[in-house]
Short mmCIF file of C-alpha atoms and ligand atoms in Angstrom, two decimals:
data_model
loop_
_atom_site.label_atom_id
_atom_site.label_comp_id
_atom_site.label_asym_id
_atom_site.label_seq_id
_atom_site.Cartn_x
_atom_site.Cartn_y
_atom_site.Cartn_z
CA UNK A 22 -16.91 -18.87 -39.06
CA UNK A 23 -16.08 -16.77 -42.04
CA UNK A 24 -17.62 -13.44 -42.90
CA UNK A 25 -16.60 -12.36 -46.38
CA UNK A 26 -13.45 -14.45 -46.22
CA UNK A 27 -12.34 -13.38 -42.72
CA UNK A 28 -12.51 -15.84 -39.82
CA UNK A 29 -14.35 -14.52 -36.79
CA UNK A 30 -15.24 -15.73 -33.36
CA UNK A 31 -18.03 -13.88 -31.58
CA UNK A 32 -15.74 -12.74 -28.75
CA UNK A 33 -11.98 -12.27 -28.49
CA UNK A 34 -9.30 -10.35 -26.66
CA UNK A 35 -7.97 -7.47 -28.73
CA UNK A 36 -4.47 -8.49 -29.83
CA UNK A 37 -3.51 -4.80 -30.00
CA UNK A 38 -3.57 -4.38 -26.20
CA UNK A 39 -3.96 -7.95 -24.91
CA UNK A 40 -6.79 -7.13 -22.46
CA UNK A 41 -9.77 -5.30 -23.93
CA UNK A 42 -12.56 -7.52 -25.20
CA UNK A 43 -14.06 -7.39 -28.68
CA UNK A 44 -17.59 -8.52 -29.52
CA UNK A 45 -19.84 -8.43 -32.54
CA UNK A 46 -22.83 -6.21 -31.72
CA UNK A 47 -25.73 -8.54 -32.54
CA UNK A 48 -28.33 -5.82 -32.14
CA UNK A 49 -26.98 -4.29 -35.40
CA UNK A 50 -27.19 -7.48 -37.45
CA UNK A 51 -28.10 -8.31 -40.14
CA UNK A 52 -27.76 -4.71 -41.31
CA UNK A 53 -24.33 -3.73 -39.96
CA UNK A 54 -21.32 -5.70 -38.83
CA UNK A 55 -20.17 -3.58 -35.92
CA UNK A 56 -17.35 -4.65 -33.60
CA UNK A 57 -17.48 -3.19 -30.08
CA UNK A 58 -14.61 -2.81 -27.61
CA UNK A 59 -15.36 -3.58 -23.97
CA UNK A 60 -12.97 -2.01 -21.46
CA UNK A 61 -14.87 -2.40 -18.21
CA UNK A 62 -17.00 -5.04 -16.56
CA UNK A 63 -20.15 -2.92 -16.60
CA UNK A 64 -19.99 -2.85 -20.40
CA UNK A 65 -19.97 -6.66 -20.44
CA UNK A 66 -23.03 -6.63 -18.15
CA UNK A 67 -24.81 -4.21 -20.48
CA UNK A 68 -23.82 -6.19 -23.58
CA UNK A 69 -25.38 -9.33 -22.08
CA UNK A 70 -28.46 -7.56 -20.72
CA UNK A 71 -29.23 -5.68 -23.95
CA UNK A 72 -28.38 -8.75 -26.07
CA UNK A 73 -25.45 -7.26 -27.98
CA UNK A 74 -24.16 -10.72 -27.12
CA UNK A 75 -26.70 -13.48 -26.65
CA UNK A 76 -27.17 -17.24 -26.91
CA UNK A 77 -26.41 -19.32 -23.83
CA UNK A 78 -22.77 -20.31 -24.56
CA UNK A 79 -21.77 -16.82 -25.69
CA UNK A 80 -23.42 -15.27 -22.63
CA UNK A 81 -21.23 -17.56 -20.49
CA UNK A 82 -18.03 -16.58 -22.33
CA UNK A 83 -18.92 -12.87 -22.19
CA UNK A 84 -19.52 -13.05 -18.44
CA UNK A 85 -16.16 -14.78 -17.98
CA UNK A 86 -14.37 -11.99 -19.84
CA UNK A 87 -16.52 -9.45 -17.95
CA UNK A 88 -15.12 -10.83 -14.70
CA UNK A 89 -11.59 -10.59 -16.10
CA UNK A 90 -12.26 -6.90 -16.86
CA UNK A 91 -13.59 -6.40 -13.31
CA UNK A 92 -10.35 -7.78 -11.91
CA UNK A 93 -8.32 -5.13 -13.67
CA UNK A 94 -10.30 -2.58 -11.68
CA UNK A 95 -10.08 -4.34 -8.28
CA UNK A 96 -8.60 -7.83 -7.71
CA UNK A 97 -9.82 -8.14 -4.10
CA UNK A 98 -11.94 -11.14 -3.20
CA UNK A 99 -14.90 -8.93 -2.20
CA UNK A 100 -14.81 -7.04 -5.51
CA UNK A 101 -14.65 -10.25 -7.54
CA UNK A 102 -17.63 -11.77 -5.70
CA UNK A 103 -19.58 -8.50 -6.16
CA UNK A 104 -18.80 -8.32 -9.86
CA UNK A 105 -19.70 -11.97 -10.37
CA UNK A 106 -23.09 -11.67 -8.72
CA UNK A 107 -23.82 -8.50 -10.70
CA UNK A 108 -22.93 -10.24 -13.99
CA UNK A 109 -24.99 -13.29 -12.99
CA UNK A 110 -28.08 -11.07 -12.70
CA UNK A 111 -27.85 -9.89 -16.32
CA UNK A 112 -30.02 -12.71 -17.68
CA UNK A 113 -31.62 -15.47 -15.61
CA UNK A 114 -32.41 -18.44 -17.86
CA UNK A 115 -29.19 -19.31 -19.69
CA UNK A 116 -27.37 -21.73 -17.39
CA UNK A 117 -24.00 -21.05 -19.02
CA UNK A 118 -23.94 -17.67 -17.25
CA UNK A 119 -23.95 -19.18 -13.75
CA UNK A 120 -21.76 -22.06 -14.91
CA UNK A 121 -19.02 -19.82 -16.38
CA UNK A 122 -19.02 -17.47 -13.40
CA UNK A 123 -18.88 -20.39 -10.97
CA UNK A 124 -15.91 -21.79 -12.82
CA UNK A 125 -14.16 -18.41 -12.85
CA UNK A 126 -14.75 -17.88 -9.13
CA UNK A 127 -13.42 -21.32 -8.31
CA UNK A 128 -10.20 -20.58 -10.17
CA UNK A 129 -9.82 -17.07 -8.74
CA UNK A 130 -10.54 -17.96 -5.11
CA UNK A 131 -7.59 -20.33 -5.36
CA UNK A 132 -5.26 -17.73 -6.89
CA UNK A 133 -3.24 -15.05 -5.08
CA UNK A 134 -4.57 -11.50 -5.73
CA UNK A 135 -1.46 -10.45 -7.66
CA UNK A 136 -1.91 -13.31 -10.13
CA UNK A 137 -5.66 -13.10 -10.49
CA UNK A 138 -5.90 -10.93 -13.60
CA UNK A 139 -3.72 -13.28 -15.64
CA UNK A 140 -5.60 -16.30 -14.25
CA UNK A 141 -8.96 -14.74 -15.14
CA UNK A 142 -7.97 -14.12 -18.75
CA UNK A 143 -6.56 -17.65 -19.00
CA UNK A 144 -9.75 -19.20 -17.59
CA UNK A 145 -12.00 -17.08 -19.82
CA UNK A 146 -9.94 -18.11 -22.84
CA UNK A 147 -10.23 -21.76 -21.79
CA UNK A 148 -14.03 -21.42 -21.51
CA UNK A 149 -14.14 -19.88 -25.00
CA UNK A 150 -11.83 -22.49 -26.53
CA UNK A 151 -13.71 -25.36 -24.93
CA UNK A 152 -16.96 -23.98 -26.24
CA UNK A 153 -15.58 -24.04 -29.78
CA UNK A 154 -14.38 -27.62 -29.33
CA UNK A 155 -17.68 -28.77 -27.83
CA UNK A 156 -19.73 -27.24 -30.61
CA UNK A 157 -17.45 -28.69 -33.23
CA UNK A 158 -18.06 -32.10 -31.65
CA UNK A 159 -21.83 -31.49 -31.57
CA UNK A 160 -21.60 -30.88 -35.30
CA UNK A 161 -19.83 -34.23 -35.77
CA UNK A 162 -22.32 -36.13 -33.62
CA UNK A 163 -25.34 -34.48 -35.22
CA UNK A 164 -24.19 -35.02 -38.80
CA UNK A 165 -25.30 -38.68 -39.00
CA UNK A 166 -28.89 -37.66 -38.14
CA UNK A 167 -29.01 -35.53 -41.28
CA UNK A 168 -26.93 -37.93 -43.38
CA UNK A 169 -29.29 -40.83 -42.56
CA UNK A 170 -32.29 -38.88 -43.85
CA UNK A 171 -30.38 -37.77 -46.94
CA UNK A 172 -29.46 -41.39 -47.70
CA UNK A 173 -33.10 -42.42 -48.02
CA UNK A 174 -34.47 -39.24 -49.60
CA UNK A 175 -34.58 -37.93 -53.13
CA UNK A 176 -35.01 -34.32 -52.08
CA UNK A 177 -32.85 -32.01 -49.92
CA UNK A 178 -33.19 -32.69 -46.20
CA UNK A 179 -35.55 -30.13 -44.67
CA UNK A 180 -34.45 -29.05 -41.19
CA UNK A 181 -36.51 -26.66 -39.07
CA UNK A 182 -34.78 -24.54 -36.43
CA UNK A 183 -35.97 -21.93 -33.95
CA UNK A 184 -34.27 -18.76 -32.74
CA UNK A 185 -30.52 -18.55 -33.33
CA UNK A 186 -28.40 -21.43 -32.07
CA UNK A 187 -25.70 -20.83 -34.64
CA UNK A 188 -22.16 -19.56 -34.32
CA UNK A 189 -23.44 -16.14 -33.24
CA UNK A 190 -24.99 -17.74 -30.15
CA UNK A 191 -21.74 -19.47 -29.19
CA UNK A 192 -18.06 -18.64 -29.53
CA UNK A 193 -17.96 -20.48 -32.86
CA UNK A 194 -19.81 -23.19 -34.83
CA UNK A 195 -23.12 -22.98 -32.97
CA UNK A 196 -25.05 -25.84 -31.40
CA UNK A 197 -28.16 -26.57 -33.48
CA UNK A 198 -26.54 -25.19 -36.64
CA UNK A 199 -23.24 -27.05 -36.21
CA UNK A 200 -24.57 -30.32 -37.73
CA UNK A 201 -26.19 -28.28 -40.50
CA UNK A 202 -22.90 -26.55 -41.39
CA UNK A 203 -21.10 -29.87 -41.34
CA UNK A 204 -23.70 -31.55 -43.57
CA UNK A 205 -23.62 -28.63 -45.99
CA UNK A 206 -19.79 -28.71 -46.09
CA UNK A 207 -19.99 -32.40 -46.93
CA UNK A 208 -22.23 -31.64 -49.90
CA UNK A 209 -25.36 -33.15 -48.35
CA UNK A 210 -28.28 -31.34 -49.97
CA UNK A 211 -30.30 -29.61 -47.29
CA UNK A 212 -32.61 -26.70 -46.73
CA UNK A 213 -33.40 -24.95 -43.45
CA UNK A 214 -36.76 -23.57 -42.39
CA UNK A 215 -35.89 -20.62 -40.17
CA UNK A 216 -38.53 -19.59 -37.63
CA UNK A 217 -38.47 -15.79 -37.54
CA UNK A 218 -38.64 -15.97 -33.70
CA UNK A 219 -40.64 -13.01 -32.55
CA UNK A 220 -40.38 -10.83 -30.63
CA UNK A 221 -36.66 -10.16 -31.29
CA UNK A 222 -36.47 -12.01 -34.57
CA UNK A 223 -33.23 -13.89 -33.87
CA UNK A 224 -34.20 -16.36 -36.61
CA UNK A 225 -35.01 -13.81 -39.30
CA UNK A 226 -32.12 -11.47 -38.42
CA UNK A 227 -29.33 -13.75 -37.19
CA UNK A 228 -29.90 -17.35 -38.29
CA UNK A 229 -30.84 -16.29 -41.82
CA UNK A 230 -27.77 -14.01 -41.96
CA UNK A 231 -25.42 -16.76 -40.76
CA UNK A 232 -26.82 -19.39 -43.08
CA UNK A 233 -26.73 -16.98 -45.99
CA UNK A 234 -23.06 -16.10 -45.36
CA UNK A 235 -22.24 -19.80 -45.34
CA UNK A 236 -24.26 -20.50 -48.49
CA UNK A 237 -26.81 -22.81 -46.81
CA UNK A 238 -30.20 -22.75 -48.58
CA UNK A 239 -32.86 -21.50 -46.18
CA UNK A 240 -36.30 -19.94 -45.99
CA UNK A 241 -37.54 -17.66 -43.22
CA UNK A 242 -41.03 -18.51 -42.04
CA UNK A 243 -43.47 -16.89 -39.64
CA UNK A 244 -43.32 -18.61 -36.27
CA UNK A 245 -46.78 -20.08 -36.73
CA UNK A 246 -45.97 -21.78 -40.05
CA UNK A 247 -43.93 -24.69 -38.68
CA UNK A 248 -46.89 -26.86 -37.64
CA UNK A 249 -48.46 -26.51 -41.07
CA UNK A 250 -45.22 -27.45 -42.81
CA UNK A 251 -44.82 -30.49 -40.56
CA UNK A 252 -48.36 -31.65 -41.34
CA UNK A 253 -47.52 -31.49 -45.04
CA UNK A 254 -44.30 -33.51 -44.82
CA UNK A 255 -42.13 -30.47 -45.45
CA UNK A 256 -39.96 -30.96 -42.37
CA UNK A 257 -37.69 -34.01 -42.00
CA UNK A 258 -36.33 -33.07 -38.59
CA UNK A 259 -36.15 -30.16 -36.17
CA UNK A 260 -32.95 -29.17 -34.37
CA UNK A 261 -32.96 -26.45 -31.74
CA UNK A 262 -30.55 -25.21 -29.08
CA UNK A 263 -31.10 -24.83 -25.35
CA UNK A 264 -30.58 -22.28 -22.61
CA UNK A 265 -30.86 -24.75 -19.74
CA UNK A 266 -31.43 -28.50 -19.65
CA UNK A 267 -32.33 -30.38 -16.48
CA UNK A 268 -30.55 -33.60 -15.53
CA UNK A 269 -33.73 -35.36 -16.63
CA UNK A 270 -33.72 -33.84 -20.12
CA UNK A 271 -36.31 -31.04 -19.86
CA UNK A 272 -35.27 -28.22 -22.18
CA UNK A 273 -35.63 -24.45 -21.74
CA UNK A 274 -35.17 -22.61 -25.03
CA UNK A 275 -36.48 -19.52 -26.80
CA UNK A 276 -40.22 -18.93 -26.44
CA UNK A 277 -42.10 -20.95 -29.05
CA UNK A 278 -39.84 -24.00 -28.91
CA UNK A 279 -42.45 -25.92 -26.91
CA UNK A 280 -45.15 -25.36 -29.55
CA UNK A 281 -42.79 -26.65 -32.25
CA UNK A 282 -42.07 -29.75 -30.18
CA UNK A 283 -45.80 -30.38 -29.76
CA UNK A 284 -46.38 -30.01 -33.48
CA UNK A 285 -43.40 -32.25 -34.23
CA UNK A 286 -44.74 -34.99 -31.96
CA UNK A 287 -48.17 -34.83 -33.62
CA UNK A 288 -46.60 -35.17 -37.09
CA UNK A 289 -43.91 -37.70 -36.05
CA UNK A 290 -41.09 -35.29 -36.93
CA UNK A 291 -37.89 -36.03 -34.97
CA UNK A 292 -37.21 -33.18 -32.54
CA UNK A 293 -33.54 -32.94 -31.51
CA UNK A 294 -31.91 -30.55 -29.05
CA UNK A 295 -28.22 -29.70 -29.46
CA UNK A 296 -26.67 -28.90 -26.11
CA UNK A 297 -23.13 -28.60 -24.77
CA UNK A 298 -22.66 -29.89 -21.24
CA UNK A 299 -22.09 -26.31 -20.05
CA UNK A 300 -25.84 -25.76 -20.55
CA UNK A 301 -26.90 -28.75 -18.41
CA UNK A 302 -27.95 -27.83 -14.89
CA UNK A 303 -27.32 -31.08 -13.02
CA UNK A 304 -28.88 -29.70 -9.83
CA UNK A 305 -32.45 -29.64 -11.10
CA UNK A 306 -34.84 -32.29 -12.41
CA UNK A 307 -38.17 -30.52 -13.04
CA UNK A 308 -37.87 -27.99 -15.86
CA UNK A 309 -41.28 -26.41 -15.36
CA UNK A 310 -40.79 -25.88 -11.65
CA UNK A 311 -37.08 -25.20 -11.44
CA UNK A 312 -35.99 -23.18 -14.49
CA UNK A 313 -36.30 -19.41 -14.07
CA UNK A 314 -37.95 -17.87 -17.10
CA UNK A 315 -36.78 -14.42 -18.12
CA UNK A 316 -39.53 -11.83 -18.57
CA UNK A 317 -38.28 -9.10 -20.88
CA UNK A 318 -39.57 -5.63 -21.69
CA UNK A 319 -43.06 -5.42 -23.20
CA UNK A 320 -41.63 -2.98 -25.76
CA UNK A 321 -39.92 -5.90 -27.53
CA UNK A 322 -43.38 -7.28 -28.35
CA UNK A 323 -45.06 -3.92 -28.99
CA UNK A 324 -42.43 -2.76 -31.50
CA UNK A 325 -40.38 -4.22 -34.30
CA UNK A 326 -37.01 -3.12 -35.68
CA UNK A 327 -36.08 -3.04 -39.34
CA UNK A 328 -34.40 -1.15 -42.16
CA UNK A 329 -36.25 1.20 -44.46
CA UNK A 330 -35.68 1.03 -48.25
CA UNK A 331 -33.54 4.18 -47.79
CA UNK A 332 -31.27 2.33 -45.39
CA UNK A 333 -32.22 3.87 -42.04
CA UNK A 334 -32.63 1.54 -39.07
CA UNK A 335 -35.98 2.20 -37.39
CA UNK A 336 -38.21 0.73 -34.72
CA UNK A 337 -41.94 0.93 -35.29
CA UNK A 338 -44.93 0.17 -33.11
CA UNK A 339 -47.13 -2.81 -34.00
CA UNK A 340 -49.56 -2.63 -31.07
CA UNK A 341 -52.26 -0.02 -30.44
CA UNK A 342 -51.43 2.58 -27.83
CA UNK A 343 -52.80 1.50 -24.48
CA UNK A 344 -52.71 -2.26 -25.11
CA UNK A 345 -50.63 -4.30 -22.71
CA UNK A 346 -47.96 -6.68 -23.98
CA UNK A 347 -46.23 -9.52 -22.13
CA UNK A 348 -42.88 -11.00 -23.02
CA UNK A 349 -41.87 -14.33 -21.47
CA UNK A 350 -38.60 -14.99 -23.29
CA UNK A 351 -38.26 -18.78 -22.90
CA UNK A 352 -40.40 -21.85 -22.46
CA UNK A 353 -39.80 -25.37 -21.26
CA UNK A 354 -40.19 -28.38 -23.53
CA UNK A 355 -40.75 -31.48 -21.39
CA UNK A 356 -38.24 -34.25 -22.05
CA UNK A 357 -40.99 -36.58 -23.32
CA UNK A 358 -41.34 -34.39 -26.44
CA UNK A 359 -37.61 -34.46 -27.21
CA UNK A 360 -36.39 -37.20 -29.53
CA UNK A 361 -32.86 -36.90 -28.20
CA UNK A 362 -30.01 -34.64 -27.18
CA UNK A 363 -26.91 -33.98 -29.27
CA UNK A 364 -24.00 -33.32 -26.93
CA UNK A 365 -20.24 -33.03 -27.36
CA UNK A 366 -19.97 -36.65 -26.20
CA UNK A 367 -22.57 -38.04 -28.57
CA UNK A 368 -26.34 -38.37 -28.75
CA UNK A 369 -28.60 -39.69 -26.02
CA UNK A 370 -32.21 -39.93 -24.99
CA UNK A 371 -33.54 -36.90 -23.13
CA UNK A 372 -33.70 -38.85 -19.87
CA UNK A 373 -31.77 -38.94 -16.62
CA UNK A 374 -30.36 -42.32 -17.66
CA UNK A 375 -29.40 -41.12 -21.15
CA UNK A 376 -27.54 -38.10 -19.79
CA UNK A 377 -25.96 -40.07 -16.94
CA UNK A 378 -24.57 -42.62 -19.40
CA UNK A 379 -22.77 -39.84 -21.30
CA UNK A 380 -21.70 -37.81 -18.25
CA UNK A 381 -21.25 -40.37 -15.43
CA UNK A 382 -18.97 -38.01 -13.46
CA UNK A 383 -21.92 -35.63 -12.95
CA UNK A 384 -24.14 -38.11 -11.18
CA UNK A 385 -21.71 -39.87 -8.86
O1 MRU B 2 -32.62 -14.70 -25.95
P1 MRU B 2 -31.51 -15.35 -26.71
O2 MRU B 2 -31.36 -14.84 -28.09
O3 MRU B 2 -30.21 -15.29 -25.92
O4 MRU B 2 -31.94 -16.85 -26.78
C1 MRU B 2 -31.13 -17.76 -27.47
C2 MRU B 2 -31.72 -19.11 -27.57
O5 MRU B 2 -32.80 -19.37 -27.14
C3 MRU B 2 -30.84 -20.16 -28.16
O6 MRU B 2 -31.63 -21.13 -28.79
C4 MRU B 2 -30.05 -20.84 -27.03
O7 MRU B 2 -29.35 -19.89 -26.27
C5 MRU B 2 -29.12 -21.84 -27.58
S1 MRU B 2 -27.68 -21.03 -28.21
C6 MRU B 2 -26.59 -22.10 -28.82
#
């Protein structure tokens, strides 16, 4: 994606040295575009844990590069396994983290120690490049859903999205936002309702920033406004991303997704989930029972970050002293509430059969 005319991915190897890893610090957006340089694996762990990088596909790519950095320190099998399990513990819900590390370990276990560093960078680059290609394909497959509504409507297509499943959450393109960018680039008139997505405000801070940079008309709304807008025919479809999808089509995504899906069902608004196959956990079938839900610090709920009119970045308290706060970071939307999945291989029903038809090699 372009920022002020320059093409960026969210993660890349610094061409100046060929090994250090560059990321966009998402905790500074939308106020500052700050590029960080990671030189050791622990920094990759911290970047994932503190959400300097976030979004399931980007978490996977960052962990892959984090393992490549670990190998520079110690290429022994024991050190690699240790570094991988440490990186895997950074965030529990996004399946791409385990998927990317599993893929890296498979490659490295089958590579002689002296060749492991080069193999790790090559595999991490492949994971990043494939993510870009998959999300580009999701954009192509999701486009007809928007185009079909545009064809029978006299107003811009109103799409609601939750959290940030744009290019910042992936290596490029995004998942839920990929069809939106494509539709916009094809001059389909659309408008995006952006859930602010408390407590961390990924919608207000990141999705709104991305869409704005790309020139896509959008409006930030309080998380609780979506149901009202759906009741009043102000939402034509919802598209969200996912952190983990079961083989039966249950979807874990940012907390609040489930409530939007319930409201969408009540108002007959199509509710689509854009998901690359790297987010599908084929080993589980019951989202509520089997998907680990990250519980984050209560301080994320009890405080809010922003910029003062003078330009300082501050964090202020929004909860009385002494009150408890709880912060489950994801919820599970049962497959029955999902209209369909948009994958890199096309769209399908959120069912075991629908997914198996698109990915037969996973269910043999
Ligand atoms: O906690 P976050 O910001 O990492 O959560 C991100 C989401 O919930 C996204 O919707 C999901 O990772 C899909 S990203 C393409």
